[in-house]
Each structure stands twice: as C-alpha cells, then as structure tokens.
XYZ file of C-alpha atoms in Angstrom:
601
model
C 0.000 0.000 0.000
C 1.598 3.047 -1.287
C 1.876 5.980 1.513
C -0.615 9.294 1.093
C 0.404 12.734 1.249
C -1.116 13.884 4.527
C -2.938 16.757 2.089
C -4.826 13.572 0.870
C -6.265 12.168 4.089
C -9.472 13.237 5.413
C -10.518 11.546 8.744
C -14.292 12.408 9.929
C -16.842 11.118 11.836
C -20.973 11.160 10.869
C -22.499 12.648 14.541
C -26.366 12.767 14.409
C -29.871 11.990 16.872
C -30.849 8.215 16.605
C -32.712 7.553 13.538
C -31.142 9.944 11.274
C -29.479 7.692 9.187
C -25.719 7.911 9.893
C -25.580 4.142 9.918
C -26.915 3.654 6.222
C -25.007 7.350 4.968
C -21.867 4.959 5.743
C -23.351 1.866 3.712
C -23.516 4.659 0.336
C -20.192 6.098 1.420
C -18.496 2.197 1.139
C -20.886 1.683 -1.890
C -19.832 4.485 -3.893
C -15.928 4.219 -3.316
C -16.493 0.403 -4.238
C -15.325 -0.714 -1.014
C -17.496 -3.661 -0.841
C -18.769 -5.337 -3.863
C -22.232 -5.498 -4.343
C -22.503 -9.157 -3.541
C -20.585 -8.376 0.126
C -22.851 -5.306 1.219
C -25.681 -5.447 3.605
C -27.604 -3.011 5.471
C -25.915 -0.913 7.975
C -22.821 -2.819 7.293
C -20.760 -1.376 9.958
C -22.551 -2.565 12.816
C -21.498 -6.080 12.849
C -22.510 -7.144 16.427
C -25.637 -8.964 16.551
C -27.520 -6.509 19.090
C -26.596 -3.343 16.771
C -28.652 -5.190 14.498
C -31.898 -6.435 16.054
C -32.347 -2.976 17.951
C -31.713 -0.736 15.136
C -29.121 1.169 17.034
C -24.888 2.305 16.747
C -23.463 0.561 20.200
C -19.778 0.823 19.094
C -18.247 3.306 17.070
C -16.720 1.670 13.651
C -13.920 2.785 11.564
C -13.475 2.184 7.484
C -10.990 3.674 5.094
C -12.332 4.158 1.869
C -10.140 5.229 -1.425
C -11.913 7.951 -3.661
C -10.891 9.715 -6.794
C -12.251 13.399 -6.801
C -13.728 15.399 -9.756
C -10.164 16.863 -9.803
C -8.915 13.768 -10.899
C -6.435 13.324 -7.269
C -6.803 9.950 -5.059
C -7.737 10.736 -1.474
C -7.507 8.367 1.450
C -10.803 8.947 3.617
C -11.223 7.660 6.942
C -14.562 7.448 8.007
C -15.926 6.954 12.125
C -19.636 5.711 12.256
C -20.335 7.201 15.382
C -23.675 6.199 18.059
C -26.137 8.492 18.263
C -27.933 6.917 21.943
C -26.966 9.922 24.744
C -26.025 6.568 27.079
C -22.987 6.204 24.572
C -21.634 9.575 24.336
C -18.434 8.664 25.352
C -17.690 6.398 22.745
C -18.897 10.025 20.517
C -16.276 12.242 21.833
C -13.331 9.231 21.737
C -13.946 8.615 18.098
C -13.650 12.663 17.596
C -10.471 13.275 19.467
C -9.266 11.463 16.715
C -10.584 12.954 13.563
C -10.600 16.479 11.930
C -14.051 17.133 10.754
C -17.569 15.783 11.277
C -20.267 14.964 8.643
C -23.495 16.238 10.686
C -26.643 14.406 9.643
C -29.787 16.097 10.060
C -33.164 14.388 9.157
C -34.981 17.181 6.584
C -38.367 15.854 8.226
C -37.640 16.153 12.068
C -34.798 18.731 12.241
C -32.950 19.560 14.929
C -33.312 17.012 18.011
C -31.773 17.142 21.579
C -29.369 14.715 20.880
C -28.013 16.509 17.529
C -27.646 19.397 19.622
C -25.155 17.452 22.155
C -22.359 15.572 19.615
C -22.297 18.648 17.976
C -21.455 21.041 20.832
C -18.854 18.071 21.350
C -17.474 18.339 17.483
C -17.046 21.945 18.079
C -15.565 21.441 21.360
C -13.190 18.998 19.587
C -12.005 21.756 16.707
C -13.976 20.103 14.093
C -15.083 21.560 10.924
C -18.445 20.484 10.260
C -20.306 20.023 7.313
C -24.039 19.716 7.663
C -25.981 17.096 5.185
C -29.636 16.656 4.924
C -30.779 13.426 4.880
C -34.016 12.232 3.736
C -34.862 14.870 1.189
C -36.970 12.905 -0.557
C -39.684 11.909 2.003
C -42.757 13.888 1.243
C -42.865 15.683 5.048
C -39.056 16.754 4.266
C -39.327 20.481 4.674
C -34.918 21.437 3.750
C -35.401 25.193 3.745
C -36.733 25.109 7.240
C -34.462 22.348 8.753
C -31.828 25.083 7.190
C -32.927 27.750 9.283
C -33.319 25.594 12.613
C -29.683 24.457 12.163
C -28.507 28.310 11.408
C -30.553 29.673 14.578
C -30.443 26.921 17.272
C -26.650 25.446 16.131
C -25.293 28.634 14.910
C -23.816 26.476 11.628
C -23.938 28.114 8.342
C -26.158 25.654 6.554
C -26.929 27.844 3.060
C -24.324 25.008 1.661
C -25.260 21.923 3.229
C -25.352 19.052 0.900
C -29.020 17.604 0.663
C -29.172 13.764 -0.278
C -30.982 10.820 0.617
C -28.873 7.773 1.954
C -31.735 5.240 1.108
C -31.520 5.751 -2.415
C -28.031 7.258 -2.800
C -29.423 10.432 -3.790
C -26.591 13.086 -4.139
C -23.729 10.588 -2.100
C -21.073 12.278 -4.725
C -21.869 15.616 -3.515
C -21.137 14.136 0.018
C -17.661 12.780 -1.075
C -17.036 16.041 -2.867
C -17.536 17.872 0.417
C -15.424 16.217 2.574
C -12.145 16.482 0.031
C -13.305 20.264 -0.671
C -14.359 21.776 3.059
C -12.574 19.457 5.586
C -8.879 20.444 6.439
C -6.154 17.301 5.913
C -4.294 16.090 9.310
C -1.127 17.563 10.411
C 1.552 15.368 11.499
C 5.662 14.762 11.015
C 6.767 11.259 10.090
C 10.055 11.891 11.467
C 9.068 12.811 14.467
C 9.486 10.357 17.379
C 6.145 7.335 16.820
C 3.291 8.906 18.662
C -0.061 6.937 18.250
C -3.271 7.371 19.621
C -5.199 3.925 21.280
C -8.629 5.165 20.216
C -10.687 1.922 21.071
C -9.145 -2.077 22.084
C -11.205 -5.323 22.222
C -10.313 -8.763 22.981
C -9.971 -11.135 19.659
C -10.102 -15.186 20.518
C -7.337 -15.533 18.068
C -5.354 -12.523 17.544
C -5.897 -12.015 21.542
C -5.982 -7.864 21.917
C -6.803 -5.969 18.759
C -5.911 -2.084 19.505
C -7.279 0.636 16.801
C -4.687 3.479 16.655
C -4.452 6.924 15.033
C -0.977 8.010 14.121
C -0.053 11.598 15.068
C 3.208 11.550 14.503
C 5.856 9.196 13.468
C 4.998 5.511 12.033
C 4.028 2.407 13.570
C 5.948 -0.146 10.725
C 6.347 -4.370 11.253
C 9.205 -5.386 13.798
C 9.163 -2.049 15.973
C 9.092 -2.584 20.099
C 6.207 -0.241 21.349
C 5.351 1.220 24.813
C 2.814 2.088 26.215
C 3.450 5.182 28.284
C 0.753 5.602 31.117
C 1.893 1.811 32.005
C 5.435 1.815 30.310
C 4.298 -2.355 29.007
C 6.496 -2.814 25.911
C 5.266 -4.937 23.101
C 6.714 -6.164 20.085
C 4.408 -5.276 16.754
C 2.955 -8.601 15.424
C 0.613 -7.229 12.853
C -0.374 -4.005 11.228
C -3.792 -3.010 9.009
C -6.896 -1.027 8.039
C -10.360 -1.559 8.004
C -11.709 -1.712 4.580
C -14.281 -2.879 5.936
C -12.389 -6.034 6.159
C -8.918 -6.618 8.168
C -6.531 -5.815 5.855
C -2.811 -6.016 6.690
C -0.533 -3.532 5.534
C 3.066 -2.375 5.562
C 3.414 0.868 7.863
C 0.848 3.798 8.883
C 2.259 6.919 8.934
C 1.081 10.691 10.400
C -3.105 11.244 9.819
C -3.642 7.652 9.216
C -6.134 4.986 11.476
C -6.046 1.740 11.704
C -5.259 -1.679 13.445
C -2.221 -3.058 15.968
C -1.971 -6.294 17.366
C 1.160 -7.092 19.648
C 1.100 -9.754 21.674
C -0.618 -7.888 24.924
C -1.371 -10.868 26.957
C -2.732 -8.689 30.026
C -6.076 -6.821 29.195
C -5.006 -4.035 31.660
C -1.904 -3.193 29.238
C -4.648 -1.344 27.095
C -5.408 1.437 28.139
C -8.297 3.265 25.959
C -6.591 7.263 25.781
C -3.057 5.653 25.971
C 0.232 7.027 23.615
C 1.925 4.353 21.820
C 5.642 4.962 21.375
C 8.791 3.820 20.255
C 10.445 2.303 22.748
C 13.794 2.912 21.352
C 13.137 6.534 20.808
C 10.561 7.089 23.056
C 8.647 10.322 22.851
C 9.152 12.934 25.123
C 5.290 14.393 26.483
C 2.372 12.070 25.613
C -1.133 12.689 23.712
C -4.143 14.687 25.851
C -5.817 11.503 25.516
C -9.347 11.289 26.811
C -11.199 12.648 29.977
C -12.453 9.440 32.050
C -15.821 8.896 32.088
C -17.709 8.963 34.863
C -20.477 6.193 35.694
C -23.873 7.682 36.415
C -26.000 4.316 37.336
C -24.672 1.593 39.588
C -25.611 -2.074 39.932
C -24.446 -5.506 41.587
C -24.000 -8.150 39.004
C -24.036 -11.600 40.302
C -23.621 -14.824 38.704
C -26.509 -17.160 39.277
C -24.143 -20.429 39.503
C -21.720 -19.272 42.428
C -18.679 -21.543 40.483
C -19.324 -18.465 37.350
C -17.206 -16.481 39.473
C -13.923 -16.564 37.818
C -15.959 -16.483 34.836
C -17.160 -13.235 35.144
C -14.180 -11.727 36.388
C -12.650 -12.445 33.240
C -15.354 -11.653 30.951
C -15.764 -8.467 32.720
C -12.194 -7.632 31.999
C -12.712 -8.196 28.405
C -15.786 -6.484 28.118
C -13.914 -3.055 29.507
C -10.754 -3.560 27.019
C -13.599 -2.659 24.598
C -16.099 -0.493 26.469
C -13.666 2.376 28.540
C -16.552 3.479 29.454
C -17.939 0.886 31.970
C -16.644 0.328 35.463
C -16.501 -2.537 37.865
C -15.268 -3.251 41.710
C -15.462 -6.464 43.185
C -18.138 -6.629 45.940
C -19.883 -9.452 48.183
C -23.733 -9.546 49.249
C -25.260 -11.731 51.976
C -27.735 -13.226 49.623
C -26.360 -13.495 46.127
C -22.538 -13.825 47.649
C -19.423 -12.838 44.908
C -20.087 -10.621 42.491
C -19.289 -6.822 41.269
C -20.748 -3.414 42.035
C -20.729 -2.337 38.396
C -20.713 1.515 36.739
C -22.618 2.446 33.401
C -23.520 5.423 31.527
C -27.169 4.957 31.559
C -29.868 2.448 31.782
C -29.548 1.675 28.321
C -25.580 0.670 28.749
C -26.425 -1.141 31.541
C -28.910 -3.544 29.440
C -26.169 -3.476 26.830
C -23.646 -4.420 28.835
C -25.944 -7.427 30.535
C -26.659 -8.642 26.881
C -23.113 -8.826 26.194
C -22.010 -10.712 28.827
C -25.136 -12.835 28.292
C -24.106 -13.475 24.687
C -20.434 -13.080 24.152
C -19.636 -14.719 27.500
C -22.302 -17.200 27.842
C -23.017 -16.242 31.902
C -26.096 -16.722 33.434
C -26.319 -12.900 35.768
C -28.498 -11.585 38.422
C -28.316 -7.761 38.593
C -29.678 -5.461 41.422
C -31.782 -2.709 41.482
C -29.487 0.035 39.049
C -28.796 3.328 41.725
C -26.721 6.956 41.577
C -24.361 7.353 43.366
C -24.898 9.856 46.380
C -22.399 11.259 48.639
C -23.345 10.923 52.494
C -21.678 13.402 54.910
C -21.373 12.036 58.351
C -21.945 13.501 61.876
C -18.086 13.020 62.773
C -17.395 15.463 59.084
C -16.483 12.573 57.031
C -17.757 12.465 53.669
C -18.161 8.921 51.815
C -19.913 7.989 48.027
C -22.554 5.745 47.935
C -22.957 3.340 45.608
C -25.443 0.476 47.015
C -27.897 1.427 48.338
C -27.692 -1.417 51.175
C -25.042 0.228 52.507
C -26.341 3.065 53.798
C -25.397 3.711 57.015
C -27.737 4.252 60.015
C -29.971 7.362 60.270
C -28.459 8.779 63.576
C -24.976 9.569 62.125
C -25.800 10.775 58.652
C -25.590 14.947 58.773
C -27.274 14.646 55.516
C -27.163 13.402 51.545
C -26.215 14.865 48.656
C -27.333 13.371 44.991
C -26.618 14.078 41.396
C -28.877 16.333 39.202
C -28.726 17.045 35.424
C -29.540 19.406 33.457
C -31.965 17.995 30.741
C -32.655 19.562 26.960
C -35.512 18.474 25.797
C -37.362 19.177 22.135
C -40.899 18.609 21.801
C -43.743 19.410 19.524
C -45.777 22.384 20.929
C -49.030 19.871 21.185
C -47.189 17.553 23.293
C -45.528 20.206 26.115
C -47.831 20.628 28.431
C -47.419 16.817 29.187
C -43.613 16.929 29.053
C -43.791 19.601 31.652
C -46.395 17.705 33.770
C -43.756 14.791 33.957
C -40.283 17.040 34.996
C -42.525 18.503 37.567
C -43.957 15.277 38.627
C -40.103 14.533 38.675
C -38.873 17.026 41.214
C -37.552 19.399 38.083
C -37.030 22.603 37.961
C -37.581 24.563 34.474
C -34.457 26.750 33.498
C -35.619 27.817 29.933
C -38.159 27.051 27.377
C -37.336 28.703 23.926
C -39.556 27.858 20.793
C -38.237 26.833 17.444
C -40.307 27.092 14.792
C -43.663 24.872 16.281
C -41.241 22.891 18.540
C -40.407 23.401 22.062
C -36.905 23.316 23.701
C -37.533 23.055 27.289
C -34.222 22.732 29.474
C -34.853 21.139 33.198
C -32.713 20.247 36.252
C -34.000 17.242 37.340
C -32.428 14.991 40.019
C -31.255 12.179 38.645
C -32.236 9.610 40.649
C -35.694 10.646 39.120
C -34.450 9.870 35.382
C -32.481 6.386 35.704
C -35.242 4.266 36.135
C -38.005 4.989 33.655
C -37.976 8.989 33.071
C -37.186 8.361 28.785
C -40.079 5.626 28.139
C -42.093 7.773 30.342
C -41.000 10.826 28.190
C -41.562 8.709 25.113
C -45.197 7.688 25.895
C -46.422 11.135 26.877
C -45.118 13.018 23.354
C -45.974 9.704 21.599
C -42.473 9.274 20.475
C -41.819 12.877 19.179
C -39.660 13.749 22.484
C -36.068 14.090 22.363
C -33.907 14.068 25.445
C -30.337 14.539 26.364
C -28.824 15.780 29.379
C -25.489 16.528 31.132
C -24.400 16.408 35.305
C -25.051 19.454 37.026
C -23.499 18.615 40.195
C -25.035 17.349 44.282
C -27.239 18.793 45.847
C -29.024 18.171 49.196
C -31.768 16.399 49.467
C -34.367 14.308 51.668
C -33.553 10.744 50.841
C -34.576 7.659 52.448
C -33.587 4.018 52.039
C -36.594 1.660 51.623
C -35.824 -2.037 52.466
C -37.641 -4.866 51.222
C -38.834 -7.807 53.089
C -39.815 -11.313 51.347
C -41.095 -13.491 54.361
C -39.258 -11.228 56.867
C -36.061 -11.773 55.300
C -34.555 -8.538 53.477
C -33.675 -8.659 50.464
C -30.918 -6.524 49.712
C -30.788 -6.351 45.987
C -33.986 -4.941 46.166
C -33.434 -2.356 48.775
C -33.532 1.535 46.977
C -33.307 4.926 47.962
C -35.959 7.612 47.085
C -37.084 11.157 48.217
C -38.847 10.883 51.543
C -42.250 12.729 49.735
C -41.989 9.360 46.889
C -41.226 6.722 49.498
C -44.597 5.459 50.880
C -46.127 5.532 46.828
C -42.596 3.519 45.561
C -43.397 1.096 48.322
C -46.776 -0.032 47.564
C -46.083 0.263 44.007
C -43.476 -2.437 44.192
C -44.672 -4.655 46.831
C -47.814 -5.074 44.864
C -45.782 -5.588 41.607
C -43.368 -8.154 44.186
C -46.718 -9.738 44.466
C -47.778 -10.804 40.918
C -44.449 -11.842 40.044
C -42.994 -14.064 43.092
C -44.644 -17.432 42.450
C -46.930 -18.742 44.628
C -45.849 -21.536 47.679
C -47.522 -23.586 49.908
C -47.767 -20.934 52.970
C -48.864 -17.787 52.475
C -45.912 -15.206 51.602
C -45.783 -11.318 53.379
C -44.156 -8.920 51.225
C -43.000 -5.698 52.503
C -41.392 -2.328 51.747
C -40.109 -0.633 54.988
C -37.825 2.902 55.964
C -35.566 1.176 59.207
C -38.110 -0.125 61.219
C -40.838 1.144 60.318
C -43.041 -1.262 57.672
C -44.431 1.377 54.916
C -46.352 -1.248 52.660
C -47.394 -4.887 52.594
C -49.144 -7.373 50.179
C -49.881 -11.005 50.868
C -49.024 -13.456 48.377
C -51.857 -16.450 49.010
C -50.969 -20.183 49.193
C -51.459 -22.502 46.948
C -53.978 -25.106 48.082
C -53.346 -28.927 47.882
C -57.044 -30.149 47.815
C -56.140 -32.756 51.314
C -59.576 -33.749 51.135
C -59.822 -35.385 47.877
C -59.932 -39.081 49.024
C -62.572 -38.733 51.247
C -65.772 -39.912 49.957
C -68.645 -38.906 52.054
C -67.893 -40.081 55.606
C -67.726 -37.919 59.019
C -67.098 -34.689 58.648
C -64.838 -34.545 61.300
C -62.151 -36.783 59.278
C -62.208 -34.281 56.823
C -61.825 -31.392 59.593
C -58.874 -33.105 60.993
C -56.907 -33.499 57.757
C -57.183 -29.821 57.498
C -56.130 -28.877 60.430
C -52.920 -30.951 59.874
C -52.733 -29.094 56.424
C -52.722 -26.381 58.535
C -49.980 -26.824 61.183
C -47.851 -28.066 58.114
C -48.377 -24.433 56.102
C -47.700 -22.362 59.665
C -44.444 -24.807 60.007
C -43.657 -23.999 56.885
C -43.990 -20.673 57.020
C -41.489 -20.673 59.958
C -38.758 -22.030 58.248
C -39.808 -21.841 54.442
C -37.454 -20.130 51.968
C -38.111 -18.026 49.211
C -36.883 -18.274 45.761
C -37.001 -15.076 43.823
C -36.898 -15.556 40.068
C -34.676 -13.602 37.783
C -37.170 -12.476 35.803
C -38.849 -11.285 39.015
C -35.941 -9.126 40.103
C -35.793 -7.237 36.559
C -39.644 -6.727 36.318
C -39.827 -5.235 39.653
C -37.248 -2.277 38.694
C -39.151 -1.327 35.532
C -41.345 0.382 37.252
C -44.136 3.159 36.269
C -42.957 4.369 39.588
C-alpha cells in the first residue's frame, strides 16, 4: 500500500440523533468508493454485532478507510468513524472525535434539529472540528430542507446555506457528500520523522489474535518489527501485525502521520490497554504524551451476580474483556449476603447497563443476576467525614448521617408544541425545575434540572409515551445537591432482600413502596404458605401485600364419611403451612428481580 500525502487524508466522523441515518449514509459512502462489492454489502454494514442489528441502534463506534478519486482527478484516502447516536454512549462520541478532523453532521430534513443533535455537535465543536451539515431524507414527502436550514442556522449557529441535501436510502446526491469532505474538511497535520506517537482510540479482545488495539498516528509511524510502549503503564510490546479496516482486516506495511487503523502485539494482560493511551517507540521514546481522553464517569450503579456461584472466575474475566472494549464501563469487586461474589458495576445509563448485561449474556455465555441500578450519592457524616454511595444497602444508620447529597442534570428536551404541556407535567412530577423554554419554529426546547435519581429508572419511556415518540432528550451532570432521601428495604417473608433495597425522596417513598410490593406480588410465584411482602424505611413497615398459598385439595380421598375426618386433615394441612412458614425459603426468580425495577414508579 503506497503511503498518502497527509494533504490527501481526510478523517471524519458522521455525529447525528438516533434515527437519522448515519448508519446507512456509511453503507452509500463504502458503496460508492467500491469498497465492498455489491454481492458483500448489507444493510448498515458497519454494525457487525448482533444486538446493533436487532435494535436498530450504533453501540460501538466503527472505523473504514475508503479510497476515492475526486472530480479533480487526485486519489484521497478517507477515513470514516460511524459514530452512536444513543446519549447513554456519548463517550464512545467524543473518543472517536479526538481522533478525527471534521464531522459529517446528519440532520433528518423531516424532524430537524433534536436534543441529541444538539449534544455531539457542541462536542465536534468542542473537539475543533469543521463540520459540514448534510440533509438526509430529502426525498420523504414531510421533508421540509429550507426550514431544517434555518433551525440548524438559529439553534446550532452552523452556516447551513451550503449543506449538501441527499438521501442515503436511495443514494441520492452521495457524490456531492464525497465532494464535500475532500473540498471543506482540512487534511491532518503530522511529522513522520518525528518520534512514533499513536493514539489507542478503542481495544477489544480477539479469541485468536488475543488484543486488537485501533490506533491513530499523530506523529511518526508504527511499521512491522518495531518494540512499542505504552506510556501511562510503560508495558512494551513487540508489533505482530499491522492493518486497516476496509471494511475487512486488511494487513498492511506501515501507517504513517493522519492515518487509522489496526495493531496487534502480543498484549497478553487486558489491563496493558489502556483506551486514551500514547503508543511509542520504545527505542526513541517520545518525550510528552497525547491529551488523551477525559475518564468517564459512571452515572447508574448495579451488583451483578452470577446465578451459579462456580461463574465467578468467569465473570471476572469476561468483565475484563468487556472493559478492554467499552472504557466506558466500570466494575469493583463486591460481596452480598444473599447473592454472595459478584461486582458493584458503573454504566452510563440504563440503556448501557442492558447493553452491557446482553453482552455478557451473549459473548460470554453467563447466566447474571443484577440489582436494582442506583446513583451514586455522597453521604456526609456527623463526625465530618464524607463517603460515596454506591449500594444502596449500605447506607449507614440514620443517627450519624448529617445529611445526603445526589446528582442532578440538566436535561434539553425538544418537543412538539401539542405535546408540552405533558412533558412539563412529567419534569414537575419529577422534582424538576424549568431553566428555559425557547420555541423553534412549532417545537419546544424546554431545558430542566432534574435529580437524577428521578431519570435512571423509567424517566425516557415515560418521556416517550407522553409526546408519543416525538420527544427528544439529552442531558449533562449538574453537580449534588441536598436532598431528603430515604432508604426503603424490602422484606420477602421477613427476610430482606438486599438487591432490592432503593433509595428515594422521603415525599416518593410510601407511593414507591406499595407500588413495588404489589408488583413483588404478581411476580414471586406462589408456595404452599402464604408469603408477606413488605417495603419498609428502618423499622418502620411502609407497605405490605400477601401473596396467598397454593392449596393442595387434602380432602380429595374422602368420599362422604364424618365430617370430622375431613376437619382433621385440614387442620394438619394447617400446622404443616404455619411450620412452613417458619422455616420456608423463598426463591425469587430472575425475571422477578428485573420486572420489579421497571417500574411506572
């Protein structure tokens, strides 16, 4: 593979709201520069794992380098990053833009501007992107280009009098989409004989090439037989293999300055990769590493637990893997009374935290049983101490907690003007507090501070079914703030049950408690003895519900007879149900524990 001038290398990424069609502008992008043969292309051919596809959604951000010959008659290497477009993966957004020059924003000529569009692109211009705006789905009969124009101009501030209109269903206007990126997006810098410097934009864990790490080359090259370092950890490697994505694996040679692409080199330890990392030389090191990345902070917590106690080592493992390729997930090993080993786990959102489950479900083949998700809160102590919280079961007593802090955001969301009055019903059901509401055209922009405790569990399908679907949402932390919270407790047969056990605002607490003892109550099978279910704050029991026993019919065999024979085999039915009940235990299903949480709470 013959080396590009850097003036001929364009890296960008495609940032838009879910459902605008980044996914399938990438599938015209490969089409048109014949990257794939006709035979080899399928829908949304980039997101190759097998969740991507059945939920319609980016998970992982995917690279491709793509060869094109502009109207000028010059080759140019491009480098395209498919980026999500799901607010609980906006970390994998601003990695894959720390190491590009320009974005490709995709705006839907229907819907316009959403929440979510709003958000990667504050995060391309916070990156030093040039962006080029494209309007996708011009030819649906509700596409309205001239307005979608003006939204982007006043609520983005982007100059959109030249944005390139196409559709990426039918390949509408893709050349003028190529032509744009050679023409308006500025080539990388970089010095090839400057020491190796190399980005580690994104690792995962390969069963036969073991860790697979995609780089971007600032400066220097990365060529076949080099020793490289890592320099947060200082691991030296020796270079096994070298390539591109095309969208195949496709070894190659050398990359030099601007280009992206593929390392494997023997890393046998998963925490040798280090998402953010600089790659070296580690005979002629460099001297001051890359910015790298800020690291992300979980929002939602929750204990994951493998159902067969022997899956321990299992999971530790998997786990491990699963972060080499998801920097943005956390885990700590922690121990419960009733599940026993497992880990208190970090995500981005509720969303990631399904993901993530899935995953492990799929890729790792383990069999999980995962609390109640929580924030984490920070409790200040009598004695001045200050501590984060990130189980709710272990809260400490009442008497030496001062008092609790917990996370808020601050939400955007966009709505259509019929729908608002309901979105506003819900943030103030919420606890929120309204900061602004500006008016676009006939939609709303409505910007809350909600806590967030409020949003984690439900808030979006909530959102969702009240604007029937026409809602956008995205928000950011907006730092602690006090608050009267309360941990509620729940009790299956007097026994707590810890992965149950939440916290929630003192004024919510009593309603949360009925609400999920009586939802405990349809889904905990039935037994033999008769089953109390309760929600309680310390002592004090807030809510019960009953769960019935199931009645053997003791009394089938007797035909006719005394009554009292009957009477007596009864009775002994019911010592045998109150013995029971002593020393009975109760098995909670998994599918029990996960209905519960998704509550309309």
């Amino acid at each position: 593979m013959t080396d590009t001038p850097l003036d001929h290398i364009r890296n960008f990424a495609i940032i838009a709201h879910i459902d605008h069609g980044k996914s399938t502008l990438a599938d015209r992008l490969i089409q048109a520069t014949g990257a794939l043969s006709e035979r080899e292309m399928t829908n949304q051919v980039l997101d190759s794992m097998e969740l991507e596809r059945e939920r319609g959604i980016t998970i992982k951000a995917q690279t491709v380098r793509l060869a094109y010959r502009a109207r000028n008659g010059e080759s140019y290497q491009l480098n395209l990053m498919d980026t999500p477009g799901h607010v609980d993966f906006a970390y994998e957004v601003s990695r894959s833009l720390a190491a590009v020059e320009g974005s490709l924003l995709v705006v839907d000529a229907s819907q316009g501007v959403e929440a979510q569009t709003l958000a990667n692109v504050y995060q391309a211009i916070e990156a030093g992107h040039e962006i080029v705006p494209v309007l996708n789905k011009i030819d649906l009969p509700a596409a309205e280009p001239e307005r979608v124009k003006a939204q982007i101009e006043d609520v983005i501030g982007l100059d959109a009098s030249d944005a390139v209109e196409i559709s990426a269903k039918t390949g509408l206007n893709i050349e003028g989409v190529l032509e744009a990126l050679v023409t308006r997006l500025p080539p990388p810098r970089g010095d090839a004989d400057a020491p190796l410097k190399a980005l580690l934009v994104d690792s995962w864990y390969d069963s036969y090439l073991g860790v697979v790490a995609l780089v971007r080359v600032k400066d220097g090259r990365l060529r076949h037989g080099q020793r490289i370092r890592m320099m947060s950890t200082g691991a030296v490697h020796p270079l096994e293999q070298i390539g591109v994505f095309t969208p195949r694996m496709v070894p190659v040679e050398a990359l030099g300055p601007g280009e992206i692409g593929y390392i494997t080199a023997a890393i046998k330890t998963v925490a040798d990769c280090k998402v953010g990392d600089t790659i070296t030389e580690d005979r002629a090191p460099a001297a001051v590493a890359l910015p790298g990345f800020k690291p992300s902070v979980p929002v939602v917590w929750c204990g994951l637990y493998p159902t067969d106690a022997d899956d321990f080592e299992k999971l530790r493992d998997s786990l491990a893997k699963l972060r080499l390729n998801d920097a943005s997930f956390h885990y700590e090993m922690e121990t419960s009374a009733a599940l026993g080993f497992g880990f208190r786990c970090g995500f981005l959102g509720l969303l990631h935290l399904e993901i993530v489950q899935e995953r492990l479900s799929r890729e790792f083949d383990l069999d999980l049983i995962a609390t109640a998700p929580s924030v984490v809160y920070r409790v200040f102590r009598s004695n001045g101490t200050m501590s984060e919280l990130h189980n709710p079961a272990d809260m400490p007593d009442g008497s030496v907690i001062e008092h609790i802090e917990e996370p808020w955001i601050k939400a955007t969301i966009m709505v259509p003007d019929d729908y608002l009055g309901a979105v506003l019903q819900l943030c103030n059901d919420r606890r929120g507090e309204q900061a602004d509401l500006t008016y676009v055209g006939n939609r709303a922009m409505a910007v809350y501070r909600l806590p967030l405790n409020e949003v984690v569990f439900d808030f979006y399908d909530r959102l969702k079914s009240v604007s029937r679907g026409y809602a956008s949402f995205d928000y950011a932390m907006d730092g602690y703030r006090p608050g009267e919270l309360v941990r509620i407790s729940i009790l299956v047969n007097g026994d707590p049950v810890d992965a149950l056990s939440f916290i929630a605002h003192r004024a919510a607490a009593d309603a949360r408690g009925r609400a999920i003892c009586a939802r405990l109550k349809e889904l905990i099978p039935r037994q033999l003895f008769k089953i109390a279910v309760q929600a309680a704050i310390g002592g004090r029991v807030i809510a019960r519900e009953t769960i019935g026993a199931l009645s053997k019919d003791v009394t089938a065999k007797c035909y006719g007879g005394d009554i009292t024979r009957k009477r007596k085999l009864l009775e002994k039915q019911k010592e045998g149900k109150k013995r029971m009940r002593q020393f009975g235990k109760v098995e909670i299903p998994q599918s029990a524990f996960i209905a519960a949480l998704k509550m309309d709470a």
